[in-house]
PDB file of C-alpha atoms and ligand atoms in Angstrom:
ATOM      1  CA  MET A   1      -4.776  14.711   1.713  1.00  0.00           C
ATOM      2  CA  THR A   2      -1.391  13.089   0.279  1.00  0.00           C
ATOM      3  CA  GLN A   3       0.223  11.695   2.362  1.00  0.00           C
ATOM      4  CA  SER A   4       4.307  11.035   1.797  1.00  0.00           C
ATOM      5  CA  VAL A   5       5.445   6.829   0.907  1.00  0.00           C
ATOM      6  CA  PRO A   6       7.983   6.004   2.532  1.00  0.00           C
ATOM      7  CA  THR A   7       9.784   3.707  -0.374  1.00  0.00           C
ATOM      8  CA  SER A   8      11.390   0.116   2.536  1.00  0.00           C
ATOM      9  CA  SER A   9       8.369  -2.305   1.745  1.00  0.00           C
ATOM     10  CA  ASN A  10      10.238  -4.636   4.328  1.00  0.00           C
ATOM     11  CA  SER A  11       8.778  -3.279   7.798  1.00  0.00           C
ATOM     12  CA  VAL A  12       7.132  -5.157  10.536  1.00  0.00           C
ATOM     13  CA  SER A  13       6.515  -1.922  12.251  1.00  0.00           C
ATOM     14  CA  PRO A  14       2.565  -1.642  13.582  1.00  0.00           C
ATOM     15  CA  ALA A  15       0.433  -1.452  11.076  1.00  0.00           C
ATOM     16  CA  SER A  16      -1.362   1.164  12.715  1.00  0.00           C
ATOM     17  CA  SER A  17      -1.194   3.532  16.277  1.00  0.00           C
ATOM     18  CA  LYS A  18      -4.471   3.013  17.069  1.00  0.00           C
ATOM     19  CA  PHE A  19      -6.286  -0.004  18.022  1.00  0.00           C
ATOM     20  CA  LEU A  20     -10.464  -1.183  15.899  1.00  0.00           C
ATOM     21  CA  THR A  21     -13.148  -2.954  17.229  1.00  0.00           C
ATOM     22  CA  THR A  22     -14.674  -4.671  14.022  1.00  0.00           C
ATOM     23  CA  ALA A  23     -17.600  -3.104  15.699  1.00  0.00           C
ATOM     24  CA  GLU A  24     -15.711   0.364  16.105  1.00  0.00           C
ATOM     25  CA  LEU A  25     -14.880  -0.164  12.405  1.00  0.00           C
ATOM     26  CA  ARG A  26     -17.801  -1.077  10.945  1.00  0.00           C
ATOM     27  CA  LYS A  27     -18.257   2.649  12.578  1.00  0.00           C
ATOM     28  CA  SER A  28     -16.381   4.672  11.091  1.00  0.00           C
ATOM     29  CA  PHE A  29     -15.944   3.726   7.700  1.00  0.00           C
ATOM     30  CA  ILE A  30     -19.520   5.047   7.271  1.00  0.00           C
ATOM     31  CA  ASP A  31     -19.335   7.866   9.164  1.00  0.00           C
ATOM     32  CA  PHE A  32     -15.405   8.485   7.054  1.00  0.00           C
ATOM     33  CA  PHE A  33     -18.288   8.342   3.700  1.00  0.00           C
ATOM     34  CA  VAL A  34     -20.903  10.116   5.864  1.00  0.00           C
ATOM     35  CA  SER A  35     -19.081  12.647   5.878  1.00  0.00           C
ATOM     36  CA  LYS A  36     -18.334  12.888   2.758  1.00  0.00           C
ATOM     37  CA  GLN A  37     -21.844  13.102   1.583  1.00  0.00           C
ATOM     38  CA  HIS A  38     -23.108   9.197   0.907  1.00  0.00           C
ATOM     39  CA  THR A  39     -26.107   7.937   2.339  1.00  0.00           C
ATOM     40  CA  HIS A  40     -26.107   4.921   4.606  1.00  0.00           C
ATOM     41  CA  VAL A  41     -28.283   2.101   3.371  1.00  0.00           C
ATOM     42  CA  PRO A  42     -28.427  -1.248   5.438  1.00  0.00           C
ATOM     43  CA  SER A  43     -27.624  -4.248   4.352  1.00  0.00           C
ATOM     44  CA  SER A  44     -30.084  -6.149   1.316  1.00  0.00           C
ATOM     45  CA  SER A  45     -31.449  -8.986   1.914  1.00  0.00           C
ATOM     46  CA  LEU A  46     -28.405 -12.539   1.338  1.00  0.00           C
ATOM     47  CA  VAL A  47     -31.005 -13.169  -1.498  1.00  0.00           C
ATOM     48  CA  PRO A  48     -31.386 -10.549  -4.189  1.00  0.00           C
ATOM     49  CA  TYR A  49     -34.312  -9.593  -4.504  1.00  0.00           C
ATOM     50  CA  ASN A  50     -35.488  -9.863  -8.387  1.00  0.00           C
ATOM     51  CA  ASP A  51     -32.573 -11.236  -9.588  1.00  0.00           C
ATOM     52  CA  PRO A  52     -32.602 -14.712 -10.980  1.00  0.00           C
ATOM     53  CA  THR A  53     -28.669 -14.301 -11.734  1.00  0.00           C
ATOM     54  CA  LEU A  54     -27.844 -14.143  -8.656  1.00  0.00           C
ATOM     55  CA  LEU A  55     -28.758 -17.529  -6.211  1.00  0.00           C
ATOM     56  CA  PHE A  56     -27.436 -15.420  -3.120  1.00  0.00           C
ATOM     57  CA  THR A  57     -26.011 -11.716  -2.241  1.00  0.00           C
ATOM     58  CA  ASN A  58     -22.213 -12.505  -3.549  1.00  0.00           C
ATOM     59  CA  ALA A  59     -21.613  -7.739  -3.462  1.00  0.00           C
ATOM     60  CA  GLY A  60     -22.028  -4.314  -1.512  1.00  0.00           C
ATOM     61  CA  MET A  61     -23.243  -3.768  -4.995  1.00  0.00           C
ATOM     62  CA  ASN A  62     -26.332  -6.367  -5.554  1.00  0.00           C
ATOM     63  CA  GLN A  63     -28.567  -3.880  -4.547  1.00  0.00           C
ATOM     64  CA  PHE A  64     -27.699  -1.862  -6.384  1.00  0.00           C
ATOM     65  CA  LYS A  65     -27.400  -3.296  -9.948  1.00  0.00           C
ATOM     66  CA  ASP A  66     -30.183  -0.851 -11.625  1.00  0.00           C
ATOM     67  CA  CYS A  67     -28.821   2.195 -10.503  1.00  0.00           C
ATOM     68  CA  PHE A  68     -26.119   1.019 -12.100  1.00  0.00           C
ATOM     69  CA  LEU A  69     -26.985   0.473 -15.027  1.00  0.00           C
ATOM     70  CA  GLY A  70     -30.005   3.751 -15.093  1.00  0.00           C
ATOM     71  CA  ILE A  71     -32.916   1.999 -14.806  1.00  0.00           C
ATOM     72  CA  ASP A  72     -33.072   2.280 -11.368  1.00  0.00           C
ATOM     73  CA  LYS A  73     -33.405   6.422 -10.198  1.00  0.00           C
ATOM     74  CA  ARG A  74     -32.364   7.311  -6.290  1.00  0.00           C
ATOM     75  CA  ASP A  75     -32.657  10.117  -4.292  1.00  0.00           C
ATOM     76  CA  TYR A  76     -29.211   9.707  -3.736  1.00  0.00           C
ATOM     77  CA  SER A  77     -26.033   9.324  -5.642  1.00  0.00           C
ATOM     78  CA  ARG A  78     -23.306   8.062  -3.316  1.00  0.00           C
ATOM     79  CA  ALA A  79     -23.727   5.565  -0.528  1.00  0.00           C
ATOM     80  CA  VAL A  80     -21.956   4.136   1.357  1.00  0.00           C
ATOM     81  CA  THR A  81     -23.010  -0.144   2.778  1.00  0.00           C
ATOM     82  CA  SER A  82     -22.011  -2.922   5.600  1.00  0.00           C
ATOM     83  CA  GLN A  83     -23.524  -5.874   3.086  1.00  0.00           C
ATOM     84  CA  LYS A  84     -23.754  -9.309   5.063  1.00  0.00           C
ATOM     85  CA  CYS A  85     -21.729 -11.950   1.780  1.00  0.00           C
ATOM     86  CA  VAL A  86     -21.745 -14.852   0.866  1.00  0.00           C
ATOM     87  CA  ARG A  87     -19.159 -16.563  -0.978  1.00  0.00           C
ATOM     88  CA  ALA A  88     -20.001 -20.377  -1.592  1.00  0.00           C
ATOM     89  CA  GLY A  89     -21.204 -21.062  -5.150  1.00  0.00           C
ATOM     90  CA  GLY A  90     -21.241 -19.193  -8.470  1.00  0.00           C
ATOM     91  CA  LYS A  91     -18.674 -16.578  -9.342  1.00  0.00           C
ATOM     92  CA  HIS A  92     -16.404 -15.562  -6.444  1.00  0.00           C
ATOM     93  CA  ASN A  93     -17.402 -19.297  -4.748  1.00  0.00           C
ATOM     94  CA  ASP A  94     -15.100 -19.061  -2.305  1.00  0.00           C
ATOM     95  CA  LEU A  95     -15.677 -22.529  -0.991  1.00  0.00           C
ATOM     96  CA  ASP A  96     -12.758 -24.081  -1.711  1.00  0.00           C
ATOM     97  CA  ASN A  97      -9.867 -21.663   0.075  1.00  0.00           C
ATOM     98  CA  VAL A  98     -12.465 -21.281   3.182  1.00  0.00           C
ATOM     99  CA  GLY A  99     -10.226 -23.241   5.703  1.00  0.00           C
ATOM    100  CA  TYR A 100      -6.389 -23.329   3.391  1.00  0.00           C
ATOM    101  CA  THR A 101      -6.353 -19.702   4.223  1.00  0.00           C
ATOM    102  CA  ALA A 102      -6.381 -17.014   6.975  1.00  0.00           C
ATOM    103  CA  ARG A 103      -8.624 -14.915   4.557  1.00  0.00           C
ATOM    104  CA  HIS A 104     -12.163 -16.308   3.142  1.00  0.00           C
ATOM    105  CA  HIS A 105     -15.021 -17.546   5.031  1.00  0.00           C
ATOM    106  CA  THR A 106     -18.749 -18.222   2.831  1.00  0.00           C
ATOM    107  CA  PHE A 107     -20.216 -15.542   5.014  1.00  0.00           C
ATOM    108  CA  PHE A 108     -18.547 -12.600   5.537  1.00  0.00           C
ATOM    109  CA  GLU A 109     -20.035  -8.116   6.030  1.00  0.00           C
ATOM    110  CA  MET A 110     -18.522  -6.181   2.733  1.00  0.00           C
ATOM    111  CA  LEU A 111     -17.181  -2.933   3.773  1.00  0.00           C
ATOM    112  CA  GLY A 112     -18.288  -0.719   0.333  1.00  0.00           C
ATOM    113  CA  ASN A 113     -19.064   3.096  -1.652  1.00  0.00           C
ATOM    114  CA  PHE A 114     -20.699   3.899  -4.059  1.00  0.00           C
ATOM    115  CA  SER A 115     -21.335   6.507  -6.410  1.00  0.00           C
ATOM    116  CA  PHE A 116     -24.052   6.140 -10.004  1.00  0.00           C
ATOM    117  CA  GLY A 117     -23.213   8.619 -11.964  1.00  0.00           C
ATOM    118  CA  ASP A 118     -20.757  10.668  -9.757  1.00  0.00           C
ATOM    119  CA  TYR A 119     -17.544  11.214  -9.245  1.00  0.00           C
ATOM    120  CA  PHE A 120     -15.398   8.383 -10.230  1.00  0.00           C
ATOM    121  CA  LYS A 121     -11.005   6.610 -10.502  1.00  0.00           C
ATOM    122  CA  LYS A 122      -9.666  10.348  -8.608  1.00  0.00           C
ATOM    123  CA  SER A 123     -12.233  10.314  -5.773  1.00  0.00           C
ATOM    124  CA  ALA A 124     -12.244   6.870  -5.361  1.00  0.00           C
ATOM    125  CA  ILE A 125      -8.641   6.601  -4.652  1.00  0.00           C
ATOM    126  CA  ALA A 126      -8.366   9.800  -2.902  1.00  0.00           C
ATOM    127  CA  TYR A 127     -11.320   8.663   0.094  1.00  0.00           C
ATOM    128  CA  ALA A 128      -9.653   4.923  -0.426  1.00  0.00           C
ATOM    129  CA  TRP A 129      -6.916   6.831   0.731  1.00  0.00           C
ATOM    130  CA  GLU A 130      -7.979   9.073   3.613  1.00  0.00           C
ATOM    131  CA  PHE A 131      -9.449   6.786   5.037  1.00  0.00           C
ATOM    132  CA  LEU A 132      -7.144   3.462   5.343  1.00  0.00           C
ATOM    133  CA  THR A 133      -4.151   6.537   5.912  1.00  0.00           C
ATOM    134  CA  SER A 134      -5.088   8.945   7.802  1.00  0.00           C
ATOM    135  CA  ALA A 135      -4.926  10.004  10.900  1.00  0.00           C
ATOM    136  CA  GLN A 136      -7.987  10.366  11.445  1.00  0.00           C
ATOM    137  CA  TRP A 137      -9.564   8.216  10.856  1.00  0.00           C
ATOM    138  CA  LEU A 138      -6.770   3.941  10.220  1.00  0.00           C
ATOM    139  CA  ALA A 139      -3.313   5.671  10.547  1.00  0.00           C
ATOM    140  CA  LEU A 140      -2.443   2.616   8.708  1.00  0.00           C
ATOM    141  CA  ASP A 141       1.718   2.523   7.600  1.00  0.00           C
ATOM    142  CA  ALA A 142       1.093   3.399   4.710  1.00  0.00           C
ATOM    143  CA  ASN A 143       4.786   2.095   3.683  1.00  0.00           C
ATOM    144  CA  ARG A 144       2.791  -1.888   4.065  1.00  0.00           C
ATOM    145  CA  LEU A 145      -0.068  -0.833   1.089  1.00  0.00           C
ATOM    146  CA  TYR A 146       0.432  -1.677  -1.966  1.00  0.00           C
ATOM    147  CA  VAL A 147      -2.154  -1.512  -5.088  1.00  0.00           C
ATOM    148  CA  THR A 148      -2.360  -2.817  -8.622  1.00  0.00           C
ATOM    149  CA  ILE A 149      -4.324  -2.049 -11.681  1.00  0.00           C
ATOM    150  CA  TYR A 150      -6.175  -3.676 -14.876  1.00  0.00           C
ATOM    151  CA  GLU A 151      -3.232  -3.736 -17.221  1.00  0.00           C
ATOM    152  CA  THR A 152      -4.823  -0.893 -19.651  1.00  0.00           C
ATOM    153  CA  ASP A 153      -5.630   1.268 -17.367  1.00  0.00           C
ATOM    154  CA  ASP A 154      -3.051   4.131 -17.424  1.00  0.00           C
ATOM    155  CA  GLU A 155      -5.424   6.578 -16.245  1.00  0.00           C
ATOM    156  CA  ALA A 156      -5.736   5.028 -12.003  1.00  0.00           C
ATOM    157  CA  PHE A 157      -1.468   4.781 -12.608  1.00  0.00           C
ATOM    158  CA  ASP A 158      -1.715   7.361 -12.413  1.00  0.00           C
ATOM    159  CA  ILE A 159      -3.810   9.152  -9.913  1.00  0.00           C
ATOM    160  CA  TRP A 160      -1.686   6.317  -7.220  1.00  0.00           C
ATOM    161  CA  HIS A 161       1.655   7.862  -8.632  1.00  0.00           C
ATOM    162  CA  LYS A 162       0.990  11.342  -9.084  1.00  0.00           C
ATOM    163  CA  ASP A 163      -1.724  12.066  -6.928  1.00  0.00           C
ATOM    164  CA  ILE A 164      -1.374  10.109  -4.241  1.00  0.00           C
ATOM    165  CA  GLY A 165       3.217  10.370  -4.474  1.00  0.00           C
ATOM    166  CA  LEU A 166       2.889   5.169  -4.528  1.00  0.00           C
ATOM    167  CA  PRO A 167       5.847   4.584  -5.700  1.00  0.00           C
ATOM    168  CA  ALA A 168       5.629   3.429  -9.104  1.00  0.00           C
ATOM    169  CA  GLU A 169       6.628  -0.089  -7.799  1.00  0.00           C
ATOM    170  CA  ARG A 170       4.728  -0.366  -5.539  1.00  0.00           C
ATOM    171  CA  ILE A 171       1.349  -0.065  -8.699  1.00  0.00           C
ATOM    172  CA  ILE A 172       1.292  -3.739 -10.494  1.00  0.00           C
ATOM    173  CA  ARG A 173      -0.225  -3.774 -13.293  1.00  0.00           C
ATOM    174  CA  ILE A 174      -2.495  -6.712 -13.792  1.00  0.00           C
ATOM    175  CA  GLY A 175      -3.403  -7.732 -17.555  1.00  0.00           C
ATOM    176  CA  ASP A 176      -6.450 -10.873 -17.928  1.00  0.00           C
ATOM    177  CA  ASN A 177      -4.701 -14.201 -16.010  1.00  0.00           C
ATOM    178  CA  LYS A 178      -7.393 -16.015 -16.608  1.00  0.00           C
ATOM    179  CA  GLY A 179      -8.332 -17.538 -20.028  1.00  0.00           C
ATOM    180  CA  ALA A 180     -10.353 -14.741 -21.698  1.00  0.00           C
ATOM    181  CA  PRO A 181     -10.447 -10.494 -22.510  1.00  0.00           C
ATOM    182  CA  TYR A 182     -11.347  -9.928 -19.472  1.00  0.00           C
ATOM    183  CA  ALA A 183     -11.263 -11.824 -17.335  1.00  0.00           C
ATOM    184  CA  SER A 184      -8.499 -10.847 -14.966  1.00  0.00           C
ATOM    185  CA  ASP A 185      -8.323 -10.420 -11.460  1.00  0.00           C
ATOM    186  CA  ASN A 186      -8.463  -6.626 -12.040  1.00  0.00           C
ATOM    187  CA  PHE A 187     -11.608  -6.518 -14.387  1.00  0.00           C
ATOM    188  CA  TRP A 188     -15.059  -7.039 -11.661  1.00  0.00           C
ATOM    189  CA  ALA A 189     -17.872  -8.578 -12.584  1.00  0.00           C
ATOM    190  CA  MET A 190     -20.550  -9.619 -10.088  1.00  0.00           C
ATOM    191  CA  GLY A 191     -21.845 -12.306 -12.372  1.00  0.00           C
ATOM    192  CA  ASP A 192     -21.380 -13.374 -16.068  1.00  0.00           C
ATOM    193  CA  THR A 193     -24.106 -10.721 -16.866  1.00  0.00           C
ATOM    194  CA  GLY A 194     -24.798  -6.994 -15.999  1.00  0.00           C
ATOM    195  CA  PRO A 195     -22.398  -4.155 -15.018  1.00  0.00           C
ATOM    196  CA  CYS A 196     -18.769  -4.494 -14.622  1.00  0.00           C
ATOM    197  CA  GLY A 197     -14.996  -2.516 -14.650  1.00  0.00           C
ATOM    198  CA  PRO A 198     -11.481  -2.313 -14.039  1.00  0.00           C
ATOM    199  CA  CYS A 199     -10.070  -1.965 -10.536  1.00  0.00           C
ATOM    200  CA  THR A 200      -7.330  -1.421  -8.689  1.00  0.00           C
ATOM    201  CA  GLU A 201      -7.640  -3.042  -5.475  1.00  0.00           C
ATOM    202  CA  VAL A 202      -4.945  -2.476  -2.281  1.00  0.00           C
ATOM    203  CA  PHE A 203      -3.332  -4.894  -1.031  1.00  0.00           C
ATOM    204  CA  PHE A 204      -1.372  -5.724   3.051  1.00  0.00           C
ATOM    205  CA  ASP A 205       1.674  -6.800   3.425  1.00  0.00           C
ATOM    206  CA  HIS A 206       1.008  -9.128   6.883  1.00  0.00           C
ATOM    207  CA  GLY A 207       4.857  -9.435   6.607  1.00  0.00           C
ATOM    208  CA  ALA A 208       8.000 -11.384   6.420  1.00  0.00           C
ATOM    209  CA  HIS A 209       7.533 -14.334   9.394  1.00  0.00           C
ATOM    210  CA  VAL A 210       4.133 -14.495   7.004  1.00  0.00           C
ATOM    211  CA  GLU A 211       4.309 -16.711   3.923  1.00  0.00           C
ATOM    212  CA  GLY A 212       2.874 -15.062   0.339  1.00  0.00           C
ATOM    213  CA  GLY A 213       4.081 -13.393  -2.673  1.00  0.00           C
ATOM    214  CA  LEU A 214       3.223 -10.199  -4.490  1.00  0.00           C
ATOM    215  CA  PRO A 215       0.222 -10.139  -6.463  1.00  0.00           C
ATOM    216  CA  GLY A 216       0.861 -10.539  -9.693  1.00  0.00           C
ATOM    217  CA  THR A 217       3.625 -13.679  -9.007  1.00  0.00           C
ATOM    218  CA  PRO A 218       3.708 -17.117  -7.843  1.00  0.00           C
ATOM    219  CA  GLU A 219       3.350 -16.543  -4.309  1.00  0.00           C
ATOM    220  CA  GLU A 220       0.663 -14.452  -4.106  1.00  0.00           C
ATOM    221  CA  ASP A 221      -2.536 -17.223  -2.588  1.00  0.00           C
ATOM    222  CA  GLY A 222      -0.383 -17.182   0.108  1.00  0.00           C
ATOM    223  CA  ASP A 223      -1.766 -15.350   3.472  1.00  0.00           C
ATOM    224  CA  ARG A 224       1.245 -12.335   3.307  1.00  0.00           C
ATOM    225  CA  TYR A 225       0.328  -9.992   0.684  1.00  0.00           C
ATOM    226  CA  ILE A 226      -3.906  -9.225   1.028  1.00  0.00           C
ATOM    227  CA  GLU A 227      -5.919  -7.764  -1.220  1.00  0.00           C
ATOM    228  CA  VAL A 228      -8.686  -5.340   1.552  1.00  0.00           C
ATOM    229  CA  TRP A 229     -10.195  -3.448  -0.711  1.00  0.00           C
ATOM    230  CA  ASN A 230     -11.417  -3.195  -3.931  1.00  0.00           C
ATOM    231  CA  CYS A 231     -12.670  -0.147  -5.181  1.00  0.00           C
ATOM    232  CA  VAL A 232     -14.691  -0.777  -9.018  1.00  0.00           C
ATOM    233  CA  PHE A 233     -14.517   1.648 -11.969  1.00  0.00           C
ATOM    234  CA  MET A 234     -18.135   0.617 -13.152  1.00  0.00           C
ATOM    235  CA  GLN A 235     -18.428   0.814 -17.019  1.00  0.00           C
ATOM    236  CA  PHE A 236     -20.086  -1.818 -18.871  1.00  0.00           C
ATOM    237  CA  ASN A 237     -23.216  -4.187 -19.228  1.00  0.00           C
ATOM    238  CA  ARG A 238     -22.005  -7.344 -20.392  1.00  0.00           C
ATOM    239  CA  GLN A 239     -24.586  -8.612 -22.604  1.00  0.00           C
ATOM    240  CA  PRO A 240     -24.978 -12.463 -22.268  1.00  0.00           C
ATOM    241  CA  ASP A 241     -22.994 -13.328 -25.727  1.00  0.00           C
ATOM    242  CA  GLY A 242     -19.780 -11.015 -24.431  1.00  0.00           C
ATOM    243  CA  THR A 243     -21.042  -7.771 -25.658  1.00  0.00           C
ATOM    244  CA  MET A 244     -19.637  -5.020 -23.468  1.00  0.00           C
ATOM    245  CA  GLU A 245     -22.613  -1.786 -24.080  1.00  0.00           C
ATOM    246  CA  PRO A 246     -21.446   1.343 -21.394  1.00  0.00           C
ATOM    247  CA  LEU A 247     -23.055   2.170 -19.118  1.00  0.00           C
ATOM    248  CA  PRO A 248     -25.542   5.327 -18.615  1.00  0.00           C
ATOM    249  CA  ALA A 249     -22.478   7.207 -17.062  1.00  0.00           C
ATOM    250  CA  PRO A 250     -19.497   5.961 -15.562  1.00  0.00           C
ATOM    251  CA  SER A 251     -20.135   4.490 -11.395  1.00  0.00           C
ATOM    252  CA  VAL A 252     -17.986   3.068  -8.411  1.00  0.00           C
ATOM    253  CA  ASP A 253     -18.407   0.310  -6.935  1.00  0.00           C
ATOM    254  CA  THR A 254     -16.306  -0.442  -3.879  1.00  0.00           C
ATOM    255  CA  GLY A 255     -16.057  -3.946  -1.432  1.00  0.00           C
ATOM    256  CA  MET A 256     -13.716  -4.251   1.495  1.00  0.00           C
ATOM    257  CA  GLY A 257     -13.564  -7.270   3.975  1.00  0.00           C
ATOM    258  CA  LEU A 258     -13.986  -6.282   7.185  1.00  0.00           C
ATOM    259  CA  GLU A 259     -13.595  -9.487   8.322  1.00  0.00           C
ATOM    260  CA  ARG A 260      -9.369  -9.095   7.096  1.00  0.00           C
ATOM    261  CA  ILE A 261      -9.779  -4.934   7.450  1.00  0.00           C
ATOM    262  CA  SER A 262     -10.027  -5.885  11.347  1.00  0.00           C
ATOM    263  CA  ALA A 263      -6.965  -8.515  11.660  1.00  0.00           C
ATOM    264  CA  ILE A 264      -4.955  -5.510  10.218  1.00  0.00           C
ATOM    265  CA  LEU A 265      -6.024  -3.414  12.850  1.00  0.00           C
ATOM    266  CA  GLN A 266      -6.639  -5.383  16.313  1.00  0.00           C
ATOM    267  CA  GLY A 267      -3.221  -7.054  15.101  1.00  0.00           C
ATOM    268  CA  VAL A 268      -3.059 -10.513  14.231  1.00  0.00           C
ATOM    269  CA  HIS A 269      -2.319 -12.206  10.847  1.00  0.00           C
ATOM    270  CA  SER A 270      -5.365 -14.633  10.867  1.00  0.00           C
ATOM    271  CA  ASN A 271      -9.563 -13.423  11.007  1.00  0.00           C
ATOM    272  CA  TYR A 272      -9.855 -16.180  13.167  1.00  0.00           C
ATOM    273  CA  GLU A 273      -8.984 -14.070  15.899  1.00  0.00           C
ATOM    274  CA  ILE A 274     -10.483 -10.829  15.507  1.00  0.00           C
ATOM    275  CA  ASP A 275     -12.569 -10.064  18.087  1.00  0.00           C
ATOM    276  CA  LEU A 276     -15.742 -11.510  16.008  1.00  0.00           C
ATOM    277  CA  PHE A 277     -14.910 -14.395  15.943  1.00  0.00           C
ATOM    278  CA  VAL A 278     -12.344 -15.302  18.950  1.00  0.00           C
ATOM    279  CA  ASN A 279     -16.781 -14.384  20.676  1.00  0.00           C
ATOM    280  CA  LEU A 280     -18.501 -16.335  18.539  1.00  0.00           C
ATOM    281  CA  ILE A 281     -15.847 -19.342  19.921  1.00  0.00           C
ATOM    282  CA  ASN A 282     -15.657 -18.277  23.183  1.00  0.00           C
ATOM    283  CA  SER A 283     -19.494 -18.413  23.144  1.00  0.00           C
ATOM    284  CA  ALA A 284     -19.683 -21.711  20.863  1.00  0.00           C
ATOM    285  CA  ALA A 285     -17.113 -22.731  23.698  1.00  0.00           C
ATOM    286  CA  ASP A 286     -19.105 -22.582  27.076  1.00  0.00           C
ATOM    287  CA  LEU A 287     -22.498 -23.726  25.658  1.00  0.00           C
ATOM    288  CA  LEU A 288     -20.202 -27.293  25.042  1.00  0.00           C
ATOM    289  CA  GLY A 289     -19.011 -26.999  27.532  1.00  0.00           C
ATOM    290  CA  ILE A 290     -15.495 -26.834  27.364  1.00  0.00           C
ATOM    291  CA  LYS A 291     -12.950 -25.240  29.050  1.00  0.00           C
ATOM    292  CA  MET A 292     -11.052 -23.125  27.135  1.00  0.00           C
ATOM    293  CA  LYS A 293     -10.590 -19.209  26.577  1.00  0.00           C
ATOM    294  CA  THR A 294      -9.522 -17.575  23.556  1.00  0.00           C
ATOM    295  CA  LYS A 295      -7.414 -14.580  23.812  1.00  0.00           C
ATOM    296  CA  LEU A 296      -8.992 -11.490  22.431  1.00  0.00           C
ATOM    297  CA  PRO A 297      -6.794  -9.503  20.870  1.00  0.00           C
TER     298      PRO A 297
HETATM  299  N1  LIG B 301     -17.924  -5.597  -6.173  1.00  0.00           N
HETATM  300  C1  LIG B 301     -16.642  -4.837  -5.855  1.00  0.00           C
HETATM  301  C2  LIG B 301     -15.964  -6.744  -4.460  1.00  0.00           C
HETATM  302  O1  LIG B 301     -17.136  -7.134  -4.511  1.00  0.00           O
HETATM  303  O2  LIG B 301     -14.850  -6.641  -5.420  1.00  0.00           O
END
């Protein structure tokens, strides 16, 4: 599956030879992972069932928390979902970014694949790369992709560099940049306690005409290089006193914002310009009797 990776990075070529609607993208993601022996599980409720640590569902992995902890046994060890999420409070609160960036929402949909003690880093990275870049799936221009890894995760570095073929300068190490051990953009936790682990994130370059810098630079919050997919290597169960207990088995939890990847596959820079939002905006205008039509991408 390895695709050769060009080394120049200032391409303004189309992101992909394909155009996919949001609905087609959601289906494509689910079809891809079903073809890799994942069970398609429906989105869970926005209000988590039986979890006092969360007010709203903030990630696809919430409904599988007990599977990662080894408490809940299902008849599958691989799952794929398109999960409705709210990030307007608590951990992973995006509220202050909404309206200021082209990519944050309070309510959005997260595509995710999960392994409960089944595959780990190597397959998680290989699946992500295959789905994003292979001609059969999204056919994204690999030249516009960068990745971050947790600073000490040499294993993830080697997989990206040696197995996938990504040049070393396109793999960025991020340490504990949030002021405490394991407080890092590349160490993901669903809340103050519970399953957590180092992660690798895939970034897409929207092009030099958009302001923003690479992850780890002072300009990283701009909209040029945006995180599209976070692959978490679930390894620990964080306790209330901060200690990290190993999970029963290394696992995988990934999350890709449906609206962000739709923007890329629809050749627009802002999430608000994708078919999903344009149709909503036009319907709202019709209902209000406002004569305006925003063009579909
Ligand atoms: N659970 C991975 C994420 O939300 O990014």
